[in-house]
Amino acid sequence: MTIGPQFLQLFSEQLYKSPNKTFEELISNSWDAKATSIHVGFSPDLSAEDAIVWVLDNGESMDVEGFKLLWSVAHSTKAHRVSERPLIGKFGIGKLATYVLAHQLTYICKFADGVIRAVTMDYRHIGGDPTALHIEPLPLPVRILSEEDLETFLESLGGGDRIRSSLQALNNAEVWDEYQEFGGSIPPKPEPSGTWTLALLTDLKPLGREMQQGRIRRMLRTSLPLGGNVSIVFNDEPLKSSKLDTAVSEAWVIGDNAEITHITLKGDEPGQDEVIPVVTHSTPYPHVMIEGLGEVTGTVTLYQESISKKKSDAKGASNGFFVNIMGRVVNYEDPYFGLSNLNHSAWAKFRAAVRVDGLNASLAVNREAVLESRELEIAQAFLKELFNLARTTHDKAKKAAWPDAGEVLTETWGTVPLEPLQRAIEDGLQSQSLPSFVLGSEEEPTKEQVDSWDTVETPADVISGVTFESLDGDAHLVVYDISTRRIIINENHPFAREYASTHELRLLLRDSSVVELLSRAYMIQMGVDEATLGQVDLHRDQLYRLVARLRRRSGAQIAELLEEAAVHSNDKALEQILGDALESLGFVVERLGGSNNPEGVARAPITKKGATKRASYAVTYDAKSSINRKVKTGNVGVAGLVRHRDDHAADFTLVVGPEFESGALTRECTQHKVTPMRARDLGTLVVLNATKGPMDLERLKDVFTLYDPDEVHEFVEGLTQEVISLQHLSYTDLFSALHEIGFDEPDMLTTPVIAKTIRDQSGNKEFPTKKDVYAVLHGMSILAPNMVRVQGDNVFLGARPDKLRDAILAQLGKIPTELTSDLTGIL
């Protein structure tokens, strides 16, 4: 078999995912050479013509025979060498990784015999003809260098002075660290070896110039066990071990206090599960033995706060599993190590560094993944047990941290778990990207927000209060204001308009809003990404708005929905809101529907003066819509409407639609005494009733004797002007009187007391009467039914005067302008 020159290029380019991972092969060679100190250097600008990259180590180095073994591609003796340190290399192809980074690779080695030797591989000399069938053997001259030769060579390099400094500090034991995150024996403090190897990359290729020094620095700090095994100096900076300077909640050592006695492999069928024992050993160092996998060592740490995402990036480490095989972490890009269903709140605080050399036989050629095997299945089952151990501990501690009855009764916000909110805000300020529930999150944090947050010392400082404020109607129901550290409930949100009108409901909405906001922050702490949370927020907000419409009670929203349902030609919606509108006008509505029935029957309770007998009248009603807005004669079905009226012994018949066809329809309605009313005119009556007071149903009775929609419109306009022309009590006068009476909490007043207070303020001894006050308050009870209740002379007000005024004005602001154009005198 012969291999063409193109094989080298194709193979090396496909072997590794990125130039950053490719560079790690040079570090792996230092590890396998038993180095205890490694220095790495990059030119500041890799795009420069004279840019260099180098790795210097104090390993056992190479002589001429070592060079021969080094350049024997796909032939490695490492796996057969005796060493107290397990070796990473086993395929003999790692040296090909540098092919994609640079045109030239030079090794300068000081071997145990004290001789300094140098050998250079120029990849451009391999297979000049890409169509050649095989690669000819390439002679590489080995040069002997004196100390002076070496000094001269380093002076000729850009950055050679840094290499010289690293040679002098190569055996500095001050960076040695006993911390062994992956467990195993603690090696003795290293002694100067007297040998060293310098791997020098020059004439960088385009891919080599794309190496990212920041990512390589973090990768080296994470993917190789540092501490007592090896120290790395990266661009003159000693890299500390990946142990975090973060408060630890609980820690375990595999083979010591991590009590796992067995693991279970799920079978294909019930009852076919396989139980594999986990045997603990304390000597010569803590470890466990698992049948089919061998020795496993390492540590498991549960931190007090999240170490995932942006915050962990800054610290150089993250959460999840770090699986080390033969001295190298293989799942740098996959902290889950192929496992799923680990999205628990403990996951963001969990880190497991595990050494599993038994997976070496299943390691992929590029050493970045583990192939499917029984060993992998066993290892994954063990890792999941480690996470379950941490998760159980996390949940117990979290449950125990909730306040007891005594704390709840003696404290306020200090007992509420506010840490997730505090951390979410701190992470957002640090990353310049605030969570979407923060007021003004669309922009970068302001100086005011940052300065305000600087005063937060404990979680109890995170919430200064919960308030109701008027925000944009499109804004979310609940937001957080960093500048004032308040949770704000948007009074203009439809849900708040429906469910925050009484003092009791406002207290309930306040508490539920706090729970919602803190739950949102907790989801961030769990590691749920912002895009997912944004979709959840959008869905939740739409549900709030939907529920508010389903439970509509205010006159403003009824008028708004009446107009909308008619415009969009939704028969069912128009039928439902038509019944709501008639109820708001004071009718007693019986909803029917179905075949052979009208949509409903509305009865007007009226008592004649001087008589005890009630003289009510009944109206059957139906809703008709049309794609073209105008309801045609045939669609009205006048004959059927008359039959419904007769069947239910009603006095009148009402049909409501967005618009009606003129001509034949008017004639049929006149002939059969059916009143056609535009939805907008009915909405005007609803608004008139809500802003002026109780509708005079006896006066309204006249509209049901009109059979032309234009005449109905004229009647509504005339009734509106008639109401406006009457002397009426203004909102300003009413609220002024309520302020004069004075109350800070919900209170029960009477219409005579309110009327007298207004008369005293105005000096008018005749106006208003208690009846005038009742009329205005009745209208308010329609606008805000859960904030104002009127029963006879008694009036229950569910909020302070200023809050009541804000709520009423907010409701009025939501009424469609088409319905208020004729009500200027009232509004």
GROMACS .gro file of C-alpha atoms in nm, residues 85-328:
model
  244
   85ARG     CA    1   0.251   0.881   3.485
   86PRO     CA    2  -0.012   0.738   3.246
   87LEU     CA    3   0.064   0.853   2.894
   88ILE     CA    4  -0.176   1.039   2.666
   89GLY     CA    5  -0.032   0.945   2.328
   90LYS     CA    6  -0.099   0.603   2.183
   91PHE     CA    7  -0.161   0.647   1.810
   92GLY     CA    8   0.167   0.808   1.700
   93ILE     CA    9  -0.008   1.070   1.489
   94GLY     CA   10  -0.013   1.372   1.721
   95LYS     CA   11   0.285   1.526   1.546
   96LEU     CA   12   0.071   1.561   1.232
   97ALA     CA   13  -0.142   1.817   1.414
   98THR     CA   14   0.124   2.085   1.369
   99TYR     CA   15   0.104   2.039   0.990
  100VAL     CA   16  -0.206   2.257   0.973
  101LEU     CA   17  -0.058   2.530   1.197
  102ALA     CA   18   0.282   2.610   1.048
  103HIS     CA   19   0.511   2.538   0.755
  104GLN     CA   20   0.806   2.477   0.984
  105LEU     CA   21   0.847   2.296   1.318
  106THR     CA   22   1.179   2.297   1.499
  107TYR     CA   23   1.272   2.089   1.806
  108ILE     CA   24   1.569   2.204   2.016
  109CYS     CA   25   1.648   1.950   2.287
  110LYS     CA   26   1.893   1.924   2.573
  111PHE     CA   27   1.916   1.553   2.644
  112ALA     CA   28   2.043   1.374   2.954
  113ASP     CA   29   2.395   1.358   2.798
  114GLY     CA   30   2.409   1.739   2.817
  115VAL     CA   31   2.417   1.782   2.438
  116ILE     CA   32   2.187   2.037   2.273
  117ARG     CA   33   2.047   1.908   1.945
  118ALA     CA   34   1.811   2.064   1.692
  119VAL     CA   35   1.601   1.920   1.413
  120THR     CA   36   1.365   2.105   1.179
  121MET     CA   37   1.073   1.970   0.980
  122ASP     CA   38   0.973   2.188   0.687
  123TYR     CA   39   0.641   2.046   0.570
  124ARG     CA   40   0.688   2.211   0.229
  125HIS     CA   41   0.957   1.953   0.152
  126ILE     CA   42   0.710   1.666   0.179
  127GLY     CA   43   0.574   1.544  -0.153
  128GLY     CA   44   0.624   1.839  -0.383
  129ASP     CA   45   0.409   1.660  -0.641
  130PRO     CA   46   0.058   1.618  -0.491
  131THR     CA   47  -0.024   1.352  -0.752
  132ALA     CA   48   0.262   1.128  -0.641
  133LEU     CA   49   0.154   0.783  -0.527
  134HIS     CA   50   0.361   0.780  -0.210
  135ILE     CA   51   0.572   0.991   0.022
  136GLU     CA   52   0.944   0.941  -0.013
  137PRO     CA   53   1.152   0.919   0.306
  138LEU     CA   54   1.264   1.270   0.400
  139PRO     CA   55   1.608   1.311   0.562
  140LEU     CA   56   1.613   1.557   0.852
  141PRO     CA   57   1.958   1.683   0.953
  142VAL     CA   58   2.029   1.695   1.327
  143ARG     CA   59   2.244   1.989   1.436
  144ILE     CA   60   2.460   2.008   1.747
  145LEU     CA   61   2.441   2.348   1.920
  146SER     CA   62   2.673   2.502   2.172
  147GLU     CA   63   2.541   2.739   2.439
  148GLU     CA   64   2.670   3.027   2.226
  149ASP     CA   65   2.495   2.888   1.916
  150LEU     CA   66   2.172   2.867   2.111
  151GLU     CA   67   2.211   3.224   2.236
  152THR     CA   68   2.275   3.350   1.883
  153PHE     CA   69   1.972   3.162   1.752
  154LEU     CA   70   1.741   3.302   2.021
  155GLU     CA   71   1.863   3.656   1.952
  156SER     CA   72   1.761   3.612   1.587
  157LEU     CA   73   1.402   3.532   1.687
  158GLY     CA   74   1.137   3.790   1.757
  159GLY     CA   75   1.051   3.701   2.116
  160GLY     CA   76   1.364   3.496   2.174
  161ASP     CA   77   1.431   3.690   2.494
  162ARG     CA   78   1.112   3.546   2.643
  163ILE     CA   79   1.230   3.193   2.559
  164ARG     CA   80   1.563   3.271   2.730
  165SER     CA   81   1.379   3.389   3.043
  166SER     CA   82   1.165   3.077   3.042
  167LEU     CA   83   1.473   2.855   3.019
  168GLN     CA   84   1.608   3.020   3.332
  169ALA     CA   85   1.274   2.980   3.520
  170LEU     CA   86   1.192   2.636   3.382
  171ASN     CA   87   1.247   2.448   3.707
  172ASN     CA   88   1.101   2.711   3.938
  173ALA     CA   89   0.919   2.505   4.202
  174GLU     CA   90   0.723   2.803   4.337
  175VAL     CA   91   0.432   2.733   4.100
  176TRP     CA   92   0.404   2.373   4.222
  177ASP     CA   93   0.065   2.296   4.380
  178GLU     CA   94  -0.049   1.990   4.576
  179TYR     CA   95  -0.413   2.028   4.467
  180GLN     CA   96  -0.520   1.722   4.265
  181GLU     CA   97  -0.870   1.781   4.128
  182PHE     CA   98  -0.872   1.448   3.943
  183GLY     CA   99  -0.751   1.254   4.245
  184GLY     CA  100  -0.479   0.993   4.245
  185SER     CA  101  -0.145   1.008   4.421
  186ILE     CA  102   0.021   1.338   4.497
  187PRO     CA  103   0.360   1.337   4.326
  188PRO     CA  104   0.663   1.464   4.517
  189LYS     CA  105   0.783   1.817   4.470
  190PRO     CA  106   0.971   1.816   4.137
  191GLU     CA  107   1.348   1.836   4.125
  192PRO     CA  108   1.541   2.013   3.845
  193SER     CA  109   1.572   1.767   3.556
  194GLY     CA  110   1.861   1.922   3.366
  195THR     CA  111   1.684   1.833   3.040
  196TRP     CA  112   1.447   2.037   2.828
  197THR     CA  113   1.270   2.048   2.492
  198LEU     CA  114   1.171   2.353   2.290
  199ALA     CA  115   0.910   2.304   2.016
  200LEU     CA  116   0.908   2.609   1.789
  201LEU     CA  117   0.645   2.687   1.523
  202THR     CA  118   0.754   2.940   1.258
  203ASP     CA  119   0.620   3.060   0.924
  204LEU     CA  120   0.261   3.013   1.044
  205LYS     CA  121  -0.010   2.895   0.807
  206PRO     CA  122  -0.349   3.077   0.787
  207LEU     CA  123  -0.505   2.832   1.032
  208GLY     CA  124  -0.217   2.883   1.274
  209ARG     CA  125  -0.271   3.260   1.265
  210GLU     CA  126  -0.634   3.199   1.371
  211MET     CA  127  -0.538   3.044   1.704
  212GLN     CA  128  -0.718   3.223   1.990
  213GLN     CA  129  -0.483   3.272   2.282
  214GLY     CA  130  -0.765   3.331   2.532
  215ARG     CA  131  -0.937   3.005   2.447
  216ILE     CA  132  -0.610   2.810   2.447
  217ARG     CA  133  -0.525   2.955   2.789
  218ARG     CA  134  -0.858   2.842   2.930
  219MET     CA  135  -0.835   2.504   2.758
  220LEU     CA  136  -0.492   2.434   2.904
  221ARG     CA  137  -0.612   2.535   3.246
  222THR     CA  138  -0.911   2.303   3.222
  223SER     CA  139  -0.814   2.007   3.006
  224LEU     CA  140  -0.490   1.897   3.177
  225PRO     CA  141  -0.451   1.817   3.548
  226LEU     CA  142  -0.230   2.089   3.692
  227GLY     CA  143  -0.129   2.101   4.057
  228GLY     CA  144   0.139   1.850   4.157
  229ASN     CA  145   0.140   1.679   3.815
  230VAL     CA  146   0.249   1.970   3.602
  231SER     CA  147   0.265   2.350   3.608
  232ILE     CA  148   0.204   2.565   3.301
  233VAL     CA  149   0.322   2.921   3.245
  234PHE     CA  150   0.124   3.082   2.963
  235ASN     CA  151   0.271   3.403   2.815
  236ASP     CA  152   0.467   3.460   3.140
  237GLU     CA  153   0.153   3.401   3.355
  238PRO     CA  154   0.153   3.091   3.580
  239LEU     CA  155  -0.179   2.913   3.531
  240LYS     CA  156  -0.338   2.816   3.859
  241SER     CA  157  -0.529   2.495   3.893
  242SER     CA  158  -0.894   2.505   3.798
  243LYS     CA  159  -1.005   2.509   4.160
  244LEU     CA  160  -1.251   2.796   4.193
  245ASP     CA  161  -1.229   3.075   4.446
  246THR     CA  162  -1.598   3.024   4.515
  247ALA     CA  163  -1.773   2.923   4.835
  248VAL     CA  164  -1.826   2.546   4.849
  249SER     CA  165  -2.148   2.398   4.980
  250GLU     CA  166  -2.029   2.035   4.988
  251ALA     CA  167  -1.735   1.839   4.846
  252TRP     CA  168  -1.665   1.470   4.792
  253VAL     CA  169  -1.361   1.261   4.704
  254ILE     CA  170  -1.426   0.949   4.500
  255GLY     CA  171  -1.319   0.655   4.715
  256ASP     CA  172  -1.353   0.851   5.037
  257ASN     CA  173  -1.683   1.021   5.129
  258ALA     CA  174  -1.863   0.978   4.796
  259GLU     CA  175  -2.067   0.680   4.910
  260ILE     CA  176  -2.178   0.499   4.595
  261THR     CA  177  -2.203   0.122   4.634
  262HIS     CA  178  -2.334   0.023   4.293
  263ILE     CA  179  -2.457   0.146   3.958
  264THR     CA  180  -2.742   0.015   3.746
  265LEU     CA  181  -2.746  -0.032   3.370
  266LYS     CA  182  -3.098  -0.020   3.232
  267GLY     CA  183  -3.199  -0.326   3.031
  268ASP     CA  184  -3.406  -0.330   2.714
  269GLU     CA  185  -3.692  -0.505   2.893
  270PRO     CA  186  -3.835  -0.477   3.248
  271GLY     CA  187  -3.643  -0.695   3.490
  272GLN     CA  188  -3.329  -0.699   3.274
  273ASP     CA  189  -3.141  -0.425   3.461
  274GLU     CA  190  -2.780  -0.506   3.543
  275VAL     CA  191  -2.636  -0.407   3.882
  276ILE     CA  192  -2.259  -0.347   3.889
  277PRO     CA  193  -2.086  -0.312   4.230
  278VAL     CA  194  -1.865  -0.011   4.306
  279VAL     CA  195  -1.585  -0.110   4.547
  280THR     CA  196  -1.418   0.163   4.755
  281HIS     CA  197  -1.044   0.163   4.829
  282SER     CA  198  -0.853   0.406   5.049
  283THR     CA  199  -0.498   0.298   4.960
  284PRO     CA  200  -0.261   0.389   4.807
  285TYR     CA  201  -0.500   0.682   4.751
  286PRO     CA  202  -0.881   0.712   4.749
  287HIS     CA  203  -1.035   0.543   4.445
  288VAL     CA  204  -1.308   0.301   4.343
  289MET     CA  205  -1.291  -0.009   4.128
  290ILE     CA  206  -1.578  -0.077   3.889
  291GLU     CA  207  -1.597  -0.409   3.708
  292GLY     CA  208  -1.558  -0.354   3.335
  293LEU     CA  209  -1.414  -0.006   3.382
  294GLY     CA  210  -1.132  -0.030   3.634
  295GLU     CA  211  -1.000   0.241   3.863
  296VAL     CA  212  -1.181   0.574   3.894
  297THR     CA  213  -1.057   0.874   4.095
  298GLY     CA  214  -1.156   1.236   4.125
  299THR     CA  215  -1.353   1.498   4.313
  300VAL     CA  216  -1.710   1.625   4.315
  301THR     CA  217  -1.792   1.978   4.430
  302LEU     CA  218  -2.124   2.149   4.492
  303TYR     CA  219  -2.080   2.527   4.507
  304GLN     CA  220  -2.304   2.769   4.693
  305GLU     CA  221  -2.374   2.970   4.378
  306SER     CA  222  -2.384   2.914   4.005
  307ILE     CA  223  -2.050   2.865   3.827
  308SER     CA  224  -2.204   2.831   3.482
  309LYS     CA  225  -2.236   3.062   3.182
  310LYS     CA  226  -2.080   3.411   3.168
  311LYS     CA  227  -1.969   3.423   3.529
  312SER     CA  228  -1.774   3.100   3.497
  313ASP     CA  229  -1.613   3.215   3.172
  314ALA     CA  230  -1.452   3.497   3.363
  315LYS     CA  231  -1.319   3.256   3.623
  316GLY     CA  232  -1.182   3.010   3.371
  317ALA     CA  233  -1.388   2.710   3.478
  318SER     CA  234  -1.743   2.591   3.454
  319ASN     CA  235  -1.995   2.338   3.576
  320GLY     CA  236  -2.053   1.983   3.460
  321PHE     CA  237  -1.841   1.670   3.414
  322PHE     CA  238  -1.471   1.692   3.328
  323VAL     CA  239  -1.364   1.343   3.225
  324ASN     CA  240  -0.991   1.283   3.224
  325ILE     CA  241  -0.847   0.988   3.033
  326MET     CA  242  -0.476   0.918   3.066
  327GLY     CA  243  -0.408   1.272   3.186
  328ARG     CA  244  -0.624   1.472   2.948
   0.00000   0.00000   0.00000
